[in-house]
């Protein structure tokens, strides 16, 4: 559960341009041994065809499967400098928010280049991430090619969503314990993927990931509940719809629960438009949305 919780909580931020990338330490002249911190960063490196340079990843790096075979240096926000340095990296690429800051300071003093990639959860932000990663590893041409494919996917999804009838009301449930649900309000990665999928966030009145008040959730009348699956997370229909917050909602009456892999749904890497398309299809069961064109970097199914 900690992996998926980290994925979702790490993806709060406004879209940033390439200029926002922060370089700590010396300039990277050697990109042959990359430690990749952040699921989207890792996914971009592999999509660029640079997976062979990735020598270690963090716990949020779940895609592709080859990334999970790399040594794990821990959770992105609680990194140990000894653990990272033991890999012998020539470059560290980390999503904005990785740390703690003291670890980054140690890595800088060890003369290992650290490039912080701007974190964002919208179309512009995803394209900026691709550009920043590509520039950091000296592969701008590959970056432009990947960005063009992802931009085309975003455009196709925007067209699909614009043609959909209505905007179903849904709520994203991050976790549930003690009879209380933590939901995704405004300014979260969950809210952002809902917008891309043409879905109304029934909990937009709150900001951030916070516990839902039972009365507020029932008044919001969500037609569906969206949760993460995998990584030890167990939120099935029986669990969710037995919670007081959702027991009397339209979602509970129809038992409409949509479960998607957390790093796919909330990762906001190259596959973000595909996640939006799949979420839109799940929440508009009467619509027949076309599949997006297959890409070499998207054919593997998330586990």
XYZ file of C-alpha atoms in Angstrom:
303
model
C 0.000 0.000 0.000
C 2.889 2.362 0.729
C 4.009 2.221 -2.910
C 0.619 3.222 -4.255
C 0.101 5.813 -1.554
C 3.458 7.301 -2.505
C 2.549 7.370 -6.183
C -0.616 9.329 -5.595
C 0.646 11.681 -2.920
C 3.785 12.508 -4.914
C 1.843 13.734 -7.916
C 0.524 17.071 -6.665
C 1.891 20.074 -8.515
C 1.249 22.582 -11.246
C 2.527 22.158 -14.799
C 6.100 23.279 -15.155
C 8.257 24.078 -18.137
C 11.665 22.650 -18.893
C 13.308 25.665 -17.304
C 12.026 24.484 -13.922
C 14.330 21.438 -13.952
C 16.871 21.822 -11.178
C 20.425 20.525 -11.540
C 22.338 19.910 -8.317
C 26.053 19.079 -8.316
C 28.186 18.969 -11.431
C 26.891 18.668 -14.995
C 26.262 15.090 -16.120
C 28.893 14.091 -18.644
C 28.347 10.362 -18.071
C 24.790 9.044 -18.385
C 25.685 5.351 -18.503
C 24.563 4.509 -14.950
C 21.304 6.234 -14.042
C 19.452 5.914 -10.767
C 15.841 6.820 -11.562
C 13.610 8.171 -8.799
C 9.903 8.522 -9.616
C 7.581 6.302 -11.609
C 7.087 8.765 -14.462
C 10.826 9.450 -14.737
C 11.568 5.735 -14.986
C 8.780 5.167 -17.491
C 10.102 7.995 -19.666
C 13.649 6.614 -19.626
C 12.438 3.212 -20.786
C 10.133 4.796 -23.389
C 13.171 6.658 -24.748
C 14.875 3.295 -25.225
C 17.345 3.931 -22.397
C 16.350 1.176 -20.011
C 19.787 -0.395 -20.294
C 21.263 2.690 -18.594
C 18.930 2.449 -15.580
C 20.840 0.670 -12.818
C 18.411 1.265 -9.922
C 14.943 2.677 -9.248
C 12.723 3.711 -6.348
C 9.630 1.955 -5.017
C 7.211 3.971 -7.167
C 8.841 2.781 -10.405
C 6.450 0.012 -11.381
C 6.469 0.185 -15.177
C 7.688 -1.448 -17.308
C 8.301 -4.860 -15.734
C 12.027 -4.534 -16.452
C 12.161 -1.596 -14.037
C 10.984 -3.844 -11.216
C 13.988 -6.079 -11.829
C 16.402 -3.260 -10.997
C 17.764 -2.754 -7.472
C 15.356 -0.771 -5.286
C 16.811 2.238 -3.440
C 13.672 2.839 -1.365
C 10.787 5.285 -1.253
C 11.362 8.455 -3.265
C 10.783 10.846 -0.336
C 12.840 8.881 2.195
C 16.025 8.080 0.294
C 19.234 7.066 2.006
C 22.378 8.589 0.458
C 24.317 5.418 1.270
C 21.749 3.281 -0.508
C 21.846 5.433 -3.631
C 25.621 5.799 -3.719
C 26.151 2.055 -3.231
C 24.826 1.566 -6.768
C 27.662 3.655 -8.188
C 25.495 6.034 -10.256
C 26.902 8.466 -12.793
C 23.606 10.406 -12.823
C 20.535 10.606 -10.613
C 17.236 11.658 -12.169
C 14.564 12.362 -9.579
C 11.010 13.625 -9.688
C 10.512 16.952 -7.955
C 9.763 16.294 -4.301
C 12.238 13.430 -3.939
C 14.430 13.614 -0.901
C 14.863 14.366 1.863
C 16.846 17.500 1.112
C 19.692 16.272 3.323
C 20.108 13.251 1.053
C 20.309 15.467 -2.023
C 22.944 17.573 -0.281
C 25.065 14.498 0.450
C 24.770 13.323 -3.148
C 25.765 16.766 -4.388
C 28.860 16.768 -2.168
C 29.691 13.301 -3.507
C 29.910 14.916 -6.961
C 27.075 12.874 -8.383
C 24.881 14.980 -10.709
C 21.280 15.141 -9.523
C 18.633 16.457 -11.905
C 15.182 17.155 -10.456
C 12.419 16.701 -13.013
C 9.400 19.057 -12.661
C 6.323 17.251 -11.364
C 2.916 17.994 -12.845
C -0.332 16.283 -13.685
C -1.613 17.711 -16.944
C -0.776 17.525 -20.643
C 1.751 20.357 -20.600
C 3.416 18.912 -17.525
C 3.791 15.429 -19.013
C 5.377 16.840 -22.165
C 7.676 18.998 -20.021
C 8.783 15.931 -18.061
C 9.685 14.136 -21.271
C 11.671 17.114 -22.507
C 13.480 17.502 -19.179
C 14.461 13.837 -18.956
C 15.586 13.747 -22.584
C 17.713 16.854 -22.119
C 19.289 15.506 -18.931
C 20.502 12.382 -20.732
C 21.483 14.132 -23.951
C 18.759 12.522 -26.065
C 16.693 15.519 -27.154
C 15.820 14.041 -30.545
C 14.400 10.899 -28.964
C 12.568 13.130 -26.519
C 10.915 15.111 -29.291
C 9.788 11.906 -31.002
C 8.299 10.518 -27.778
C 6.630 13.841 -26.949
C 5.037 13.928 -30.415
C 3.482 10.493 -29.871
C 2.212 11.403 -26.409
C 0.832 14.737 -27.642
C -1.050 12.892 -30.396
C -2.507 10.529 -27.805
C -3.644 13.458 -25.655
C -5.296 15.080 -28.685
C -7.139 11.867 -29.553
C -8.428 11.468 -25.993
C -9.537 15.098 -25.849
C -11.586 14.519 -29.005
C -13.123 11.319 -27.590
C -14.056 12.959 -24.297
C -15.555 16.009 -25.994
C -18.001 13.724 -27.818
C -19.145 11.848 -24.702
C -22.653 12.479 -23.369
C -22.675 13.871 -19.849
C -20.045 13.894 -17.157
C -20.552 11.117 -14.585
C -19.898 11.997 -10.963
C -17.213 9.865 -9.343
C -15.021 9.865 -6.259
C -11.488 8.578 -5.952
C -10.803 6.646 -2.747
C -7.140 6.497 -1.823
C -7.493 4.377 1.295
C -9.967 3.267 3.932
C -9.335 2.339 7.538
C -11.344 2.518 10.697
C -14.510 3.061 8.706
C -13.230 6.296 7.139
C -12.266 6.886 3.517
C -9.490 9.182 2.311
C -10.592 10.715 -0.981
C -9.050 12.855 -3.686
C -10.355 16.399 -3.768
C -9.314 19.372 -5.888
C -5.658 19.895 -6.793
C -4.796 16.200 -6.740
C -3.608 13.788 -9.393
C -6.946 11.992 -9.040
C -8.836 15.204 -9.805
C -6.581 15.780 -12.812
C -7.137 12.339 -14.345
C -10.881 12.775 -13.799
C -10.795 15.998 -15.826
C -8.887 14.319 -18.651
C -11.438 11.499 -18.689
C -14.482 13.770 -18.761
C -15.499 12.855 -15.207
C -16.858 15.196 -12.532
C -15.040 14.912 -9.212
C -17.842 14.556 -6.676
C -15.420 15.581 -3.908
C -14.056 18.711 -5.567
C -15.329 20.829 -2.676
C -12.385 19.652 -0.587
C -8.729 20.215 -1.444
C -6.063 17.538 -1.434
C -6.290 13.950 -0.228
C -8.393 14.092 2.944
C -10.855 11.986 4.938
C -14.367 12.277 3.584
C -17.131 13.339 5.921
C -19.917 10.780 5.649
C -22.646 13.372 5.127
C -20.632 15.273 2.507
C -19.920 12.121 0.531
C -23.555 11.071 0.536
C -24.756 14.529 -0.505
C -22.193 14.497 -3.336
C -24.020 11.422 -4.723
C -21.164 9.831 -6.686
C -22.271 7.468 -9.423
C -19.033 5.500 -9.235
C -16.017 4.989 -7.000
C -12.509 4.728 -8.429
C -9.704 2.984 -6.533
C -6.169 1.756 -7.114
C -5.387 -1.912 -7.457
C -2.192 -3.879 -6.913
C 0.781 -3.231 -4.678
C -0.967 -4.672 -1.630
C -3.957 -2.351 -1.913
C -7.247 -4.144 -1.186
C -10.297 -1.983 -1.781
C -13.018 -4.130 -3.252
C -16.692 -3.336 -3.708
C -17.709 -4.953 -0.420
C -15.167 -2.902 1.525
C -15.884 0.420 -0.161
C -19.657 0.261 -0.234
C -19.900 -0.852 3.367
C -18.357 2.463 4.432
C -20.950 4.893 5.854
C -19.753 7.588 3.449
C -20.866 5.600 0.393
C -23.465 3.136 1.631
C -26.421 5.217 0.447
C -24.965 6.646 -2.763
C -25.919 5.837 -6.360
C -22.497 4.189 -6.701
C -23.348 1.755 -3.905
C -26.795 0.995 -5.289
C -25.281 0.122 -8.662
C -22.085 -1.282 -7.102
C -20.036 0.653 -9.607
C -16.402 0.335 -8.605
C -13.545 0.939 -11.041
C -10.098 -0.362 -10.076
C -6.963 0.565 -12.028
C -3.228 0.183 -11.299
C -2.098 3.172 -9.269
C 1.036 4.051 -11.229
C -0.971 3.867 -14.458
C -3.921 5.898 -13.213
C -1.997 8.574 -11.315
C 1.537 8.360 -12.665
C 1.225 11.043 -15.350
C 3.996 9.613 -17.477
C 3.762 8.871 -21.227
C 0.733 6.595 -20.707
C -1.379 9.290 -19.021
C -3.695 9.772 -22.034
C -4.207 6.011 -22.198
C -5.156 5.914 -18.530
C -7.615 8.761 -19.151
C -9.097 6.919 -22.123
C -9.526 3.693 -20.106
C -11.079 5.552 -17.185
C -13.484 7.333 -19.537
C -14.479 4.012 -21.094
C -15.065 2.447 -17.665
C -17.235 5.335 -16.472
C -19.163 5.682 -19.732
C -20.174 2.019 -20.215
C -22.516 2.827 -23.075
C -19.840 4.529 -25.128
C -17.546 2.661 -27.480
C -14.291 4.537 -27.344
C -11.663 3.640 -29.924
C -8.328 2.319 -28.729
C -5.315 4.579 -29.023
C -2.649 3.575 -31.559
C -0.228 0.991 -30.148
C 3.148 2.353 -29.131
C 6.297 0.343 -28.449
C 6.438 1.809 -24.947
C 2.821 1.083 -24.021
C 2.152 -2.488 -25.130
C 3.108 -4.113 -21.834
C 0.247 -4.688 -19.445
C 0.630 -3.257 -15.966
C 0.918 -5.819 -13.177
